[in-house]
XYZ file of C-alpha atoms in Angstrom:
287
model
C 12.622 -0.041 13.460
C 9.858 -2.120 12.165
C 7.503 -1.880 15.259
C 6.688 1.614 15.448
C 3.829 3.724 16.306
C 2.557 3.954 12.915
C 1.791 0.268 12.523
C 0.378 -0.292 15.940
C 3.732 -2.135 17.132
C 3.013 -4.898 14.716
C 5.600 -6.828 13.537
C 4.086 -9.002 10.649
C 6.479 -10.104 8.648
C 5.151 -11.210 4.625
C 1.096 -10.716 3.659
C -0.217 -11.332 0.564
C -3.819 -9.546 -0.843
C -6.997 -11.495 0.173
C -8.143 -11.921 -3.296
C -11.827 -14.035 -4.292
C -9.836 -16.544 -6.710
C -7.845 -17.690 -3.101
C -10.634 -17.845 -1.094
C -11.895 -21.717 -1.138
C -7.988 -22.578 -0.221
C -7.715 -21.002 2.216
C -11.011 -21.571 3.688
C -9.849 -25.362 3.104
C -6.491 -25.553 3.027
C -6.156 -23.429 6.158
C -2.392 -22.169 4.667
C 0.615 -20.481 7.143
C 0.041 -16.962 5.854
C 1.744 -14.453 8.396
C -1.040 -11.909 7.648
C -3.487 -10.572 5.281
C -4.214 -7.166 3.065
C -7.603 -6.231 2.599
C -9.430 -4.090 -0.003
C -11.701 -2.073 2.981
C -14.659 -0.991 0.266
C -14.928 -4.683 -0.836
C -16.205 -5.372 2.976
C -17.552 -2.153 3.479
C -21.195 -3.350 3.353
C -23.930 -4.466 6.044
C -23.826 -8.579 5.316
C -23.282 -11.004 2.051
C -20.665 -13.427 1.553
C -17.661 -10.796 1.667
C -18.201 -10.811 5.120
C -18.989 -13.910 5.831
C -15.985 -15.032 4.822
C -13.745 -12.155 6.174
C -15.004 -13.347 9.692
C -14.188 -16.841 8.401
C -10.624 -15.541 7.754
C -10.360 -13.383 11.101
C -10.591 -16.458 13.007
C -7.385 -17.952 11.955
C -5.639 -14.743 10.373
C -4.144 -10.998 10.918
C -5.784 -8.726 8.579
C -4.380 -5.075 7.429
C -7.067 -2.987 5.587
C -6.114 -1.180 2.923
C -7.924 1.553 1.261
C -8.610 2.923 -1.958
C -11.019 5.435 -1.721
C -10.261 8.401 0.692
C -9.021 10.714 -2.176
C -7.419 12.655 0.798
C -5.752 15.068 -2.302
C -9.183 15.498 -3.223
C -10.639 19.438 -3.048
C -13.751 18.572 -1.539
C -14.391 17.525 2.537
C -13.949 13.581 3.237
C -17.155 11.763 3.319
C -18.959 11.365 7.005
C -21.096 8.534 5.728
C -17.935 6.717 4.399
C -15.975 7.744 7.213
C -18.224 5.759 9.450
C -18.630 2.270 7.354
C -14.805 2.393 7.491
C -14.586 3.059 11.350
C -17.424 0.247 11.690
C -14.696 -2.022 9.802
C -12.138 -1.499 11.318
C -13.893 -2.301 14.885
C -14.457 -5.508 12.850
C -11.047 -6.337 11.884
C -8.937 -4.888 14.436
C -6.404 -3.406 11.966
C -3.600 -2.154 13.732
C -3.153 0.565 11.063
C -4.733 1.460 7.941
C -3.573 2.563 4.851
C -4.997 4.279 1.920
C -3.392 6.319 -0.983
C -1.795 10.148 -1.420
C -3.775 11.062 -4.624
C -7.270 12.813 -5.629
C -9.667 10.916 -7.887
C -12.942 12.761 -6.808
C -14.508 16.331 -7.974
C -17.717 17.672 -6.219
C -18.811 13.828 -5.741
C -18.036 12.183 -8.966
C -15.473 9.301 -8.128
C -12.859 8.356 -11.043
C -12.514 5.441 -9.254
C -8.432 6.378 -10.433
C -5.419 7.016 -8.264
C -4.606 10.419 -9.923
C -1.163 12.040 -9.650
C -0.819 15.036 -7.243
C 0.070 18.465 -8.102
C 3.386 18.361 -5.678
C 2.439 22.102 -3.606
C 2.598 23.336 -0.492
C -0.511 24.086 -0.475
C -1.841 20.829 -1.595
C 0.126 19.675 1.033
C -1.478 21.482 3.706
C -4.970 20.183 3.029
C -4.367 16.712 1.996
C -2.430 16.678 5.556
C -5.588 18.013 6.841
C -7.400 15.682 5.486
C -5.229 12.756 6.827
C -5.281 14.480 10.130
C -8.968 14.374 10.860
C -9.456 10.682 9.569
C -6.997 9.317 12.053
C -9.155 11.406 14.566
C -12.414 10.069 13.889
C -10.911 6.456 12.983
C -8.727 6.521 16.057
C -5.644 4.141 14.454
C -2.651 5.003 12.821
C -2.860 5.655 9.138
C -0.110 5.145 6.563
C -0.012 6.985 2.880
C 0.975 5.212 -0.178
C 2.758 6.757 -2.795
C 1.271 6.194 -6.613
C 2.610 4.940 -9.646
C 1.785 8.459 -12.419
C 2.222 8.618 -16.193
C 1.705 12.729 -15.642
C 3.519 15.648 -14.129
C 1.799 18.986 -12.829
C 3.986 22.265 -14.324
C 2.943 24.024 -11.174
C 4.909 21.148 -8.892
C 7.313 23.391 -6.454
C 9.245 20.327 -5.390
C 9.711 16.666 -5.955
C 7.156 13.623 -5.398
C 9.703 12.501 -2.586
C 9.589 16.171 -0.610
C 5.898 16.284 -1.010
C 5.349 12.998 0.334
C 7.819 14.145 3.514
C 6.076 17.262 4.013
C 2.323 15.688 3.966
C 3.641 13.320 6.638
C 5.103 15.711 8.784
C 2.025 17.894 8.727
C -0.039 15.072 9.486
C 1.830 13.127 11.680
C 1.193 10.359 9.959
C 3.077 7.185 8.480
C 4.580 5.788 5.407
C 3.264 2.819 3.222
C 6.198 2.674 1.027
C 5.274 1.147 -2.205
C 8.702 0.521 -4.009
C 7.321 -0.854 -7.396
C 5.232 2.387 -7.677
C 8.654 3.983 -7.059
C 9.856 2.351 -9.720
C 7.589 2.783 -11.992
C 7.311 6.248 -11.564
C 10.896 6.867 -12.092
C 11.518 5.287 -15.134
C 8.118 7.109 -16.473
C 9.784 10.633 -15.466
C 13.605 10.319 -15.514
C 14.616 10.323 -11.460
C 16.880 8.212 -9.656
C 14.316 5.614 -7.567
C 16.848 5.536 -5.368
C 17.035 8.924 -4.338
C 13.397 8.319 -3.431
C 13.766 5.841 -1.310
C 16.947 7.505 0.878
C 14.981 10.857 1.421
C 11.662 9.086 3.166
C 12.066 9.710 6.868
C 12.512 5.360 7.689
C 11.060 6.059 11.003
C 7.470 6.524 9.400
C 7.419 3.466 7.152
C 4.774 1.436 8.421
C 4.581 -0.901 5.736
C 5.986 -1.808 2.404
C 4.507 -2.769 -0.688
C 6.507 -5.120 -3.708
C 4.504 -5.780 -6.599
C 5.110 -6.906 -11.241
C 4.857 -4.158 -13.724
C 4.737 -4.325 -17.636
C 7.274 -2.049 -19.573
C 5.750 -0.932 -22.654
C 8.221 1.591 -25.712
C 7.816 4.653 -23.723
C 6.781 3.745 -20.614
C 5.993 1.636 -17.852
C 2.736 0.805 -16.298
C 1.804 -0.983 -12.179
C 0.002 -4.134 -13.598
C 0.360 -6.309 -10.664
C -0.112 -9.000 -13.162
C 3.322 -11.380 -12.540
C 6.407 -11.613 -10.239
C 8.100 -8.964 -8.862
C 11.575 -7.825 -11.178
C 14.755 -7.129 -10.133
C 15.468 -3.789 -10.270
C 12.433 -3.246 -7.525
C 13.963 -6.047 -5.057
C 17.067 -4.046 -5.496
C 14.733 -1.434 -4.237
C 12.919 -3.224 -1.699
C 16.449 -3.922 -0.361
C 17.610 -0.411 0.188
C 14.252 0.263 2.148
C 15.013 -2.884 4.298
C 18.673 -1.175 5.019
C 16.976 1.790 5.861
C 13.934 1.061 7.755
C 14.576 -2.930 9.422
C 12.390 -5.317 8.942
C 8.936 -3.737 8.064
C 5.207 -5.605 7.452
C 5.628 -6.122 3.579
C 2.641 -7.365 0.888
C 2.860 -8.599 -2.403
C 0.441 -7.397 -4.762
C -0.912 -9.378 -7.388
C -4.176 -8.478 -8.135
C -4.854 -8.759 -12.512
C -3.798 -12.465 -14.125
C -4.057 -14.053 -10.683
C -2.661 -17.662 -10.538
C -2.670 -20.190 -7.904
C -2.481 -19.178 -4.438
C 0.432 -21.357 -3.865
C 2.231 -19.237 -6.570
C 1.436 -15.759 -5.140
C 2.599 -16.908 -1.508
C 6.001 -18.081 -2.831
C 6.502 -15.380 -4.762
C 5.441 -13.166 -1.540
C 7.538 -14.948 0.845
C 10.961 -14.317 -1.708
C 10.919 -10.880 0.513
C 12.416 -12.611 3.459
C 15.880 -12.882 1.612
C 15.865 -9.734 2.855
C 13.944 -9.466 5.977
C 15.197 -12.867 7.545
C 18.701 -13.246 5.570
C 20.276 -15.571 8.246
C 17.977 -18.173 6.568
C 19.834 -17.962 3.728
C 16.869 -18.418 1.137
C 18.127 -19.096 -2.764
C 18.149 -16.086 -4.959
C 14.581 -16.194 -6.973
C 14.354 -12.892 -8.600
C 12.627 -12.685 -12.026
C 15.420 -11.193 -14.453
C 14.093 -7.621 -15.617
């Protein structure tokens, strides 16, 4: 199932991040990319170079935006104002879906600029759904959640990160951007099985999948995005694949960024397991 109706039909295959170090190669170099992820607030603005060269890069490319902003866990009502630079993008782009993250980082106005944990409620549940529900209204495209990577746990949680994720897209009708490193991560921080996690998401709302490096500190571990992707999350990333077909998947690499020729290879590693009948060499970076 990896054309569905919560990624416009789209079957895209491996992205990688549109990140400013890449930028005069592939301007130049005019690489075979199958698509690319953007940040939506970096090209949420009225001119400048971040849109010159995003048109640049629509002329030759598929771009997803991605967002990291929306708070839609947040108590207070979504911004109009924003609501409107991000429909004015998305005209722009022609983003089949868009994504942004289940979290709050905003209280009466004040941004954290942080992807903070939610506490997992039915109530919270209700509104962040909400929420979600009257963005894809006034946006009119599909938009796809993200699950977080958290270092905290709310006492008041009446079920699991994996149920409240389920129930938020069921209320909302909305779909899935299945981030399996986050899953990861957050699994080893609070003792679950990751692969629980990933069984229990209903497949037929993944829209997209996320693979990314993390950095495993004493007593924890923390979603750097700073180097290749480890094992135990392409073990991951390969359950999801079972479950959900082929599905749009991006590498994230966005702290210690090297060449773009290094961040594409390490991207396209994912179609071991979305194009197996090539037969690709096993690459994975030992944990």
């Amino acid at each position: 199932m990896p054309a569905n109706r919560f990624n416009g039909y789209k079957d895209y295959g491996v992205g990688i991040g549109l990140r400013v170090p890449h930028y005069r190669h592939i301007l130049e170099k005019k690489p075979v990319v199958d698509w690319f992820e953007i940040i939506s607030e970096n090209y949420m603005v009225d001119a400048g170079r971040p849109l010159t060269v995003l048109d640049s890069i629509l002329d030759q490319y598929r771009v997803v935006q991605h967002g990291v902003s929306m708070y839609f866990g947040s108590a207070e009502p979504l911004s109009r104002e924003h609501l409107r630079r991000l429909k004015a993008l998305v005209r722009r782009t022609n983003t089949p879906w868009l994504s942004d993250h289940l979290c709050w980082g905003s209280v009466d106005g004040t941004y954290t600029h942080e992807l903070l944990p939610m506490p997992y409620t039915f109530e919270a549940a209700r509104v962040t759904a909400e929420k979600i529900r009257q963005a894809q209204d006034f946006l009119e495209i599909p938009i796809a959640v993200e699950n977080v990577s958290s270092y905290a746990e709310f006492h008041v949680s009446q079920m699991t990160e994996w149920q409240f994720l389920n129930e938020v897209v069921e209320q909302a009708d909305c779909g899935i951007l299945l981030d399996v490193n986050n899953i990861y991560v957050s699994s080893q921080n609070h003792g679950f099985d990751p692969h629980v996690y990933v069984n229990s998401v209903p497949a037929e709302r993944v829209a997209q999948i996320h693979i990314a490096g993390h950095s495993k500190f004493e007593r924890y571990i923390l979603d750097t995005h700073d180097h290749p992707v480890l094992d135990p999350v392409w073990d991951l990333y390969a359950r999801a694949i079972e479950r959900c077909g082929p599905t749009a998947t991006l590498l994230e690499w966005d702290d210690s960024i090297p060449s773009f020729d290094e961040v594409h290879a390490e991207a396209l590693k994912a179609n071991r397991y979305l194009r197996p009948e090539i037969n690709l060499p096993d690459l994975a970076v030992t944990a």
